[in-house]
Amino acid sequence: MAMRRRTLLKVIVLGDSGVGKTSLMNQYVHKKFSQQYKATIGADFVTKELQIDDRLVTLQIWDTAGQERFQSLGIAFYRGADCCVLVYDVNVMKSFDTLDNWHEEFLKQVCWNIHTFLFLLRRGSEANPADPKTFPFILLGNKIDIDGGNSRVVSEKKAREWCASKGNIPYFETSAKEDYNVDAAFFCIGKTALANEPEQDIYFQGIPEAVSETEQRGGCAC
Ligand code: GDP
Ligand code: MG
């Protein structure tokens, strides 16, 4: 019989407030949608199990409030992330324009962690850490249902060009309201996170010591 391993994958969902991050997660995990807007406070996660090929994986999906500053989310929030999901609203240009910031800020956090990891590795193993520049992202263009698509201001072409410019990030157009493409998007997120997971197994080891040592040396140089 084939051996089955249960794997926990950490996924972080980022994007401006109001783009539908919480709604997408609710639709995916609970199959529910609410018109009511309730601001997410701080960061929280939900979990969902899914089968990917012969692996049973648990997605641990971290939700955030869009207005939250990166620094205030803290290093622990990003630690061990296997995939980062960026969300914008196809009807709001600003939510698309800020994607660059979310992408950059996330990489900064991961980069800091990778340097910490490298520092650790120099003392022992020869294994190669993941390159922060190739960290897996996925982009979701949400709320495509609104006004039958007549009020959208960001074209699919423009979004795909952005994805191409960032190293071919997978792109999905979704509607949390109509449950359109939500399962497909999260399946891709799971697959991408799983592909990134082996490095993270190594990377988890001994991080607490490294944090204080790197801090003493003045932090990340990237
Ligand atoms: P968050 O701040 O990114 O977590 O956004 P929320 O999930 O709280 O959603 C903000 C508002 O947009 C809420 O009123 C939701 O009901 C609404 N919303 C979210 N996704 C969709 C969608 O796909 N279509 C439509 N029409 N409304 C949505
Ligand atoms: Mg929210």
CSV table of C-alpha atoms and ligand atoms in Angstrom, one decimal:
chain,number,residue,atom,x,y,z
A,1,MET,CA,0.0,0.0,0.0
A,2,ALA,CA,1.3,3.5,-0.9
A,3,MET,CA,2.4,5.5,2.1
A,4,ARG,CA,0.2,8.5,2.9
A,5,ARG,CA,1.6,11.5,4.6
A,6,ARG,CA,-0.5,14.3,6.0
A,7,THR,CA,1.0,17.7,5.2
A,8,LEU,CA,0.2,21.1,6.7
A,9,LEU,CA,0.6,23.9,4.2
A,10,LYS,CA,0.6,27.5,5.3
A,11,VAL,CA,-1.0,30.0,2.9
A,12,ILE,CA,-1.2,33.7,3.4
A,13,VAL,CA,-3.9,35.9,1.8
A,14,LEU,CA,-3.0,39.5,1.2
A,15,GLY,CA,-4.6,42.5,-0.6
A,16,ASP,CA,-6.4,45.8,0.1
A,17,SER,CA,-9.3,45.8,2.5
A,18,GLY,CA,-12.7,45.1,0.8
A,19,VAL,CA,-11.4,43.1,-2.2
A,20,GLY,CA,-13.0,39.9,-0.8
A,21,LYS,CA,-10.2,38.0,0.9
A,22,THR,CA,-12.4,36.9,3.8
A,23,SER,CA,-15.3,36.1,1.4
A,24,LEU,CA,-13.2,33.9,-0.8
A,25,MET,CA,-12.0,32.0,2.2
A,26,ASN,CA,-15.6,31.6,3.6
A,27,GLN,CA,-16.8,30.5,0.2
A,28,TYR,CA,-14.0,28.0,-0.1
A,29,VAL,CA,-14.1,26.6,3.4
A,30,HIS,CA,-17.7,27.0,4.5
A,31,LYS,CA,-19.5,27.4,1.1
A,32,LYS,CA,-21.1,30.6,2.4
A,33,PHE,CA,-21.3,34.2,1.2
A,34,SER,CA,-22.5,37.3,3.0
A,35,GLN,CA,-23.1,40.7,1.5
A,36,GLN,CA,-22.4,42.3,4.8
A,37,TYR,CA,-19.0,43.8,5.2
A,38,LYS,CA,-17.3,42.9,8.5
A,39,ALA,CA,-13.7,44.1,8.7
A,40,THR,CA,-11.3,41.4,9.6
A,41,ILE,CA,-9.4,42.2,12.8
A,42,GLY,CA,-5.8,41.3,12.9
A,43,ALA,CA,-4.9,37.9,11.4
A,44,ASP,CA,-6.7,34.6,11.7
A,45,PHE,CA,-6.7,31.3,9.9
A,46,VAL,CA,-9.1,28.6,8.7
A,47,THR,CA,-8.1,25.1,7.6
A,48,LYS,CA,-9.4,22.9,4.8
A,49,GLU,CA,-8.3,19.4,3.9
A,50,LEU,CA,-7.8,18.5,0.3
A,51,GLN,CA,-6.5,15.6,-1.7
A,52,ILE,CA,-3.7,16.5,-4.2
A,53,ASP,CA,-2.6,13.5,-6.2
A,54,ASP,CA,-1.9,10.9,-3.6
A,55,ARG,CA,-1.3,13.4,-0.8
A,56,LEU,CA,-3.8,14.4,1.8
A,57,VAL,CA,-2.9,18.0,2.7
A,58,THR,CA,-4.3,20.5,5.1
A,59,LEU,CA,-4.3,24.1,3.9
A,60,GLN,CA,-3.9,26.5,6.7
A,61,ILE,CA,-5.2,29.7,5.2
A,62,TRP,CA,-4.3,33.0,7.0
A,63,ASP,CA,-6.6,35.9,6.6
A,64,THR,CA,-5.6,39.5,7.2
A,65,ALA,CA,-7.0,42.9,7.4
A,66,GLY,CA,-5.9,44.8,4.3
A,67,GLN,CA,-5.1,48.0,6.2
A,68,GLU,CA,-2.8,46.1,8.5
A,69,ARG,CA,0.8,47.2,8.3
A,70,PHE,CA,3.3,44.4,7.4
A,71,GLN,CA,5.5,45.1,10.3
A,72,SER,CA,2.6,44.8,12.8
A,73,LEU,CA,1.7,41.4,11.5
A,74,GLY,CA,5.1,40.2,12.8
A,75,ILE,CA,7.6,37.8,11.6
A,76,ALA,CA,5.7,34.8,13.0
A,77,PHE,CA,2.9,35.5,10.6
A,78,TYR,CA,5.1,34.9,7.5
A,79,ARG,CA,7.3,32.2,9.0
A,80,GLY,CA,6.9,29.0,7.2
A,81,ALA,CA,4.6,30.3,4.5
A,82,ASP,CA,4.3,27.9,1.5
A,83,CYS,CA,2.4,30.2,-0.8
A,84,CYS,CA,1.2,33.8,-0.9
A,85,VAL,CA,-2.2,34.6,-2.4
A,86,LEU,CA,-2.7,38.2,-3.6
A,87,VAL,CA,-6.2,39.4,-4.2
A,88,TYR,CA,-7.5,42.5,-5.9
A,89,ASP,CA,-11.0,43.7,-7.0
A,90,VAL,CA,-11.3,43.9,-10.8
A,91,ASN,CA,-13.6,46.9,-10.3
A,92,VAL,CA,-11.2,49.0,-8.2
A,93,MET,CA,-8.0,50.2,-9.9
A,94,LYS,CA,-6.3,51.1,-6.6
A,95,SER,CA,-6.5,47.6,-5.4
A,96,PHE,CA,-4.6,46.5,-8.5
A,97,ASP,CA,-2.1,49.3,-8.3
A,98,THR,CA,-1.2,48.3,-4.7
A,99,LEU,CA,-0.3,44.7,-5.7
A,100,ASP,CA,3.3,45.8,-6.4
A,101,ASN,CA,3.5,46.9,-2.7
A,102,TRP,CA,2.0,43.7,-1.3
A,103,HIS,CA,4.3,41.6,-3.5
A,104,GLU,CA,7.4,43.6,-2.6
A,105,GLU,CA,6.6,43.8,1.1
A,106,PHE,CA,5.9,40.0,1.3
A,107,LEU,CA,9.2,39.2,-0.4
A,108,LYS,CA,11.0,41.5,2.0
A,109,GLN,CA,9.7,39.5,4.9
A,110,VAL,CA,10.5,36.2,3.3
A,111,CYS,CA,13.9,37.4,2.3
A,112,TRP,CA,14.6,38.3,5.9
A,113,ASN,CA,13.7,34.8,6.9
A,114,ILE,CA,15.8,33.3,4.1
A,115,HIS,CA,18.8,35.2,5.3
A,116,THR,CA,18.2,33.8,8.7
A,117,PHE,CA,18.0,30.4,7.2
A,118,LEU,CA,21.2,30.8,5.3
A,119,PHE,CA,22.9,31.9,8.4
A,120,LEU,CA,21.9,28.7,10.1
A,121,LEU,CA,22.8,26.6,7.1
A,122,ARG,CA,26.4,27.9,7.0
A,123,ARG,CA,26.8,26.1,10.3
A,124,GLY,CA,25.8,22.7,9.1
A,125,SER,CA,23.9,21.4,6.2
A,126,GLU,CA,24.8,22.0,2.5
A,127,ALA,CA,21.2,22.1,1.4
A,128,ASN,CA,20.0,25.0,-0.8
A,129,PRO,CA,17.2,27.2,0.6
A,130,ALA,CA,14.5,28.5,-1.6
A,131,ASP,CA,15.3,31.6,-3.6
A,132,PRO,CA,13.0,34.4,-2.3
A,133,LYS,CA,12.7,35.8,-5.8
A,134,THR,CA,11.0,32.5,-6.8
A,135,PHE,CA,8.7,32.3,-3.8
A,136,PRO,CA,5.2,31.1,-5.1
A,137,PHE,CA,2.5,33.7,-5.4
A,138,ILE,CA,-1.0,33.4,-6.9
A,139,LEU,CA,-3.1,36.3,-8.1
A,140,LEU,CA,-6.9,36.4,-7.8
A,141,GLY,CA,-9.0,39.0,-9.6
A,142,ASN,CA,-12.2,38.9,-7.5
A,143,LYS,CA,-15.8,40.3,-7.9
A,144,ILE,CA,-16.0,39.6,-11.6
A,145,ASP,CA,-19.8,39.1,-11.1
A,146,ILE,CA,-20.5,42.8,-10.3
A,147,ASP,CA,-22.7,44.5,-13.0
A,148,GLY,CA,-22.1,41.6,-15.3
A,149,GLY,CA,-18.5,42.7,-15.7
A,150,ASN,CA,-19.5,46.2,-17.0
A,151,SER,CA,-18.0,48.0,-14.1
A,152,ARG,CA,-14.6,46.3,-14.2
A,153,VAL,CA,-11.6,48.6,-14.7
A,154,VAL,CA,-8.8,46.1,-14.8
A,155,SER,CA,-8.8,43.9,-17.9
A,156,GLU,CA,-7.8,40.2,-17.7
A,157,LYS,CA,-5.0,41.1,-20.2
A,158,LYS,CA,-3.5,43.7,-17.9
A,159,ALA,CA,-3.7,41.4,-14.9
A,160,ARG,CA,-2.0,38.6,-16.9
A,161,GLU,CA,0.8,41.0,-18.0
A,162,TRP,CA,1.4,41.9,-14.4
A,163,CYS,CA,1.7,38.2,-13.5
A,164,ALA,CA,4.1,37.6,-16.4
A,165,SER,CA,6.3,40.5,-15.2
A,166,LYS,CA,6.6,38.9,-11.8
A,167,GLY,CA,7.8,35.5,-13.1
A,168,ASN,CA,4.6,33.9,-14.4
A,169,ILE,CA,2.4,34.0,-11.4
A,170,PRO,CA,-0.8,31.8,-11.9
A,171,TYR,CA,-3.9,34.0,-12.3
A,172,PHE,CA,-7.6,33.3,-11.6
A,173,GLU,CA,-10.6,35.5,-12.0
A,174,THR,CA,-13.1,34.7,-9.2
A,175,SER,CA,-16.4,35.6,-7.7
A,176,ALA,CA,-16.7,34.7,-4.0
A,177,LYS,CA,-20.4,35.6,-4.4
A,178,GLU,CA,-21.2,33.3,-7.2
A,179,ASP,CA,-18.6,30.7,-6.2
A,180,TYR,CA,-17.0,31.1,-9.5
A,181,ASN,CA,-13.4,29.6,-9.9
A,182,VAL,CA,-13.0,29.5,-6.1
A,183,ASP,CA,-12.3,25.8,-5.8
A,184,ALA,CA,-10.1,25.8,-8.9
A,185,ALA,CA,-8.0,28.7,-7.5
A,186,PHE,CA,-7.5,27.1,-4.1
A,187,PHE,CA,-6.6,23.8,-5.7
A,188,CYS,CA,-3.9,25.6,-7.6
A,189,ILE,CA,-2.9,27.3,-4.4
A,190,GLY,CA,-2.6,23.9,-2.7
A,191,LYS,CA,-0.6,22.4,-5.5
A,192,THR,CA,1.8,25.4,-5.6
A,193,ALA,CA,2.2,25.3,-1.8
A,194,LEU,CA,2.9,21.6,-1.9
A,195,ALA,CA,5.6,22.1,-4.5
A,196,ASN,CA,7.2,24.6,-2.3
A,197,GLU,CA,6.9,22.6,0.9
A,198,PRO,CA,10.1,20.5,1.1
A,199,GLU,CA,12.3,23.6,1.6
A,200,GLN,CA,10.0,24.7,4.4
A,201,ASP,CA,10.5,21.5,6.3
A,202,ILE,CA,14.2,22.2,6.6
A,203,TYR,CA,13.6,25.9,7.0
A,204,PHE,CA,11.5,25.5,10.2
A,205,GLN,CA,14.3,24.0,12.1
A,206,GLY,CA,16.0,26.2,14.7
A,207,ILE,CA,14.5,29.5,13.6
A,208,PRO,CA,14.0,31.0,17.1
A,209,GLU,CA,17.7,31.0,17.8
A,210,ALA,CA,18.5,32.5,14.4
A,211,VAL,CA,16.0,35.4,14.9
A,212,SER,CA,17.9,36.7,17.9
A,213,GLU,CA,21.3,36.2,16.3
A,214,THR,CA,20.4,38.0,13.1
A,215,GLU,CA,18.9,40.8,15.1
A,216,GLN,CA,22.1,41.2,16.9
A,217,ARG,CA,23.9,41.5,13.6
A,218,GLY,CA,21.6,44.2,12.4
A,219,GLY,CA,19.0,42.3,10.3
A,220,CYS,CA,18.6,41.5,6.7
A,221,ALA,CA,20.9,43.0,4.1
A,222,CYS,CA,18.5,42.6,1.1
B,1,GDP,P1,-11.8,41.7,2.7
B,1,GDP,O1,-11.7,43.0,3.4
B,1,GDP,O2,-10.8,41.6,1.6
B,1,GDP,O3,-11.7,40.5,3.6
B,1,GDP,O4,-13.2,41.7,2.0
B,1,GDP,P2,-14.5,41.0,2.4
B,1,GDP,O5,-14.5,39.5,2.1
B,1,GDP,O6,-14.9,41.4,3.7
B,1,GDP,O7,-15.6,41.6,1.3
B,1,GDP,C1,-15.8,43.0,1.2
B,1,GDP,C2,-17.2,43.2,0.6
B,1,GDP,O8,-17.2,42.7,-0.7
B,1,GDP,C3,-18.3,42.4,1.4
B,1,GDP,O9,-19.5,43.2,1.4
B,1,GDP,C4,-18.6,41.2,0.5
B,1,GDP,O10,-19.9,40.8,0.6
B,1,GDP,C5,-18.2,41.8,-0.9
B,1,GDP,N1,-17.7,40.7,-1.8
B,1,GDP,C6,-16.7,39.9,-1.6
B,1,GDP,N2,-16.4,39.1,-2.7
B,1,GDP,C7,-17.4,39.5,-3.6
B,1,GDP,C8,-17.7,39.0,-4.9
B,1,GDP,O11,-17.0,38.1,-5.5
B,1,GDP,N3,-18.7,39.6,-5.5
B,1,GDP,C9,-19.4,40.6,-5.0
B,1,GDP,N4,-20.5,41.1,-5.7
B,1,GDP,N5,-19.2,41.1,-3.7
B,1,GDP,C10,-18.2,40.5,-3.0
B,2,MG,MG,-11.4,40.5,5.7
